[in-house]
């Protein structure tokens, strides 16, 4: 079953809950099975790593962790504020996402 989410990779999102509440960032990836998204520069965690090709020294590395998509809202492309997402048929009959606040289609 293909699950439709209101957030996609590349979207600008607003965090409305958690430690990073009130911040915005770009979605790097979405995990549909866990309903989580990784947002650039938000929800940073410390990961202990062994030495490898990318990190010859090893040690502690800061990286983004997933945020549940219920805590994210897409930012309206026109008004620049968080908005709900709707779906409607586009010009060629395919469903397209649009911002409820401005009515603008979200690419």
XYZ file of C-alpha atoms in Angstrom, residues 87-97 105:
12
model
C -4.966 17.832 -2.490
C -6.823 18.673 -5.671
C -6.770 17.593 -9.287
C -4.230 19.512 -11.351
C -4.394 20.519 -15.017
C -3.592 16.988 -16.244
C -5.855 15.166 -13.785
C -3.102 14.194 -11.324
C -3.437 15.086 -7.657
C -1.335 18.077 -6.620
C -0.647 19.454 -3.156
C 0.226 24.823 -5.541
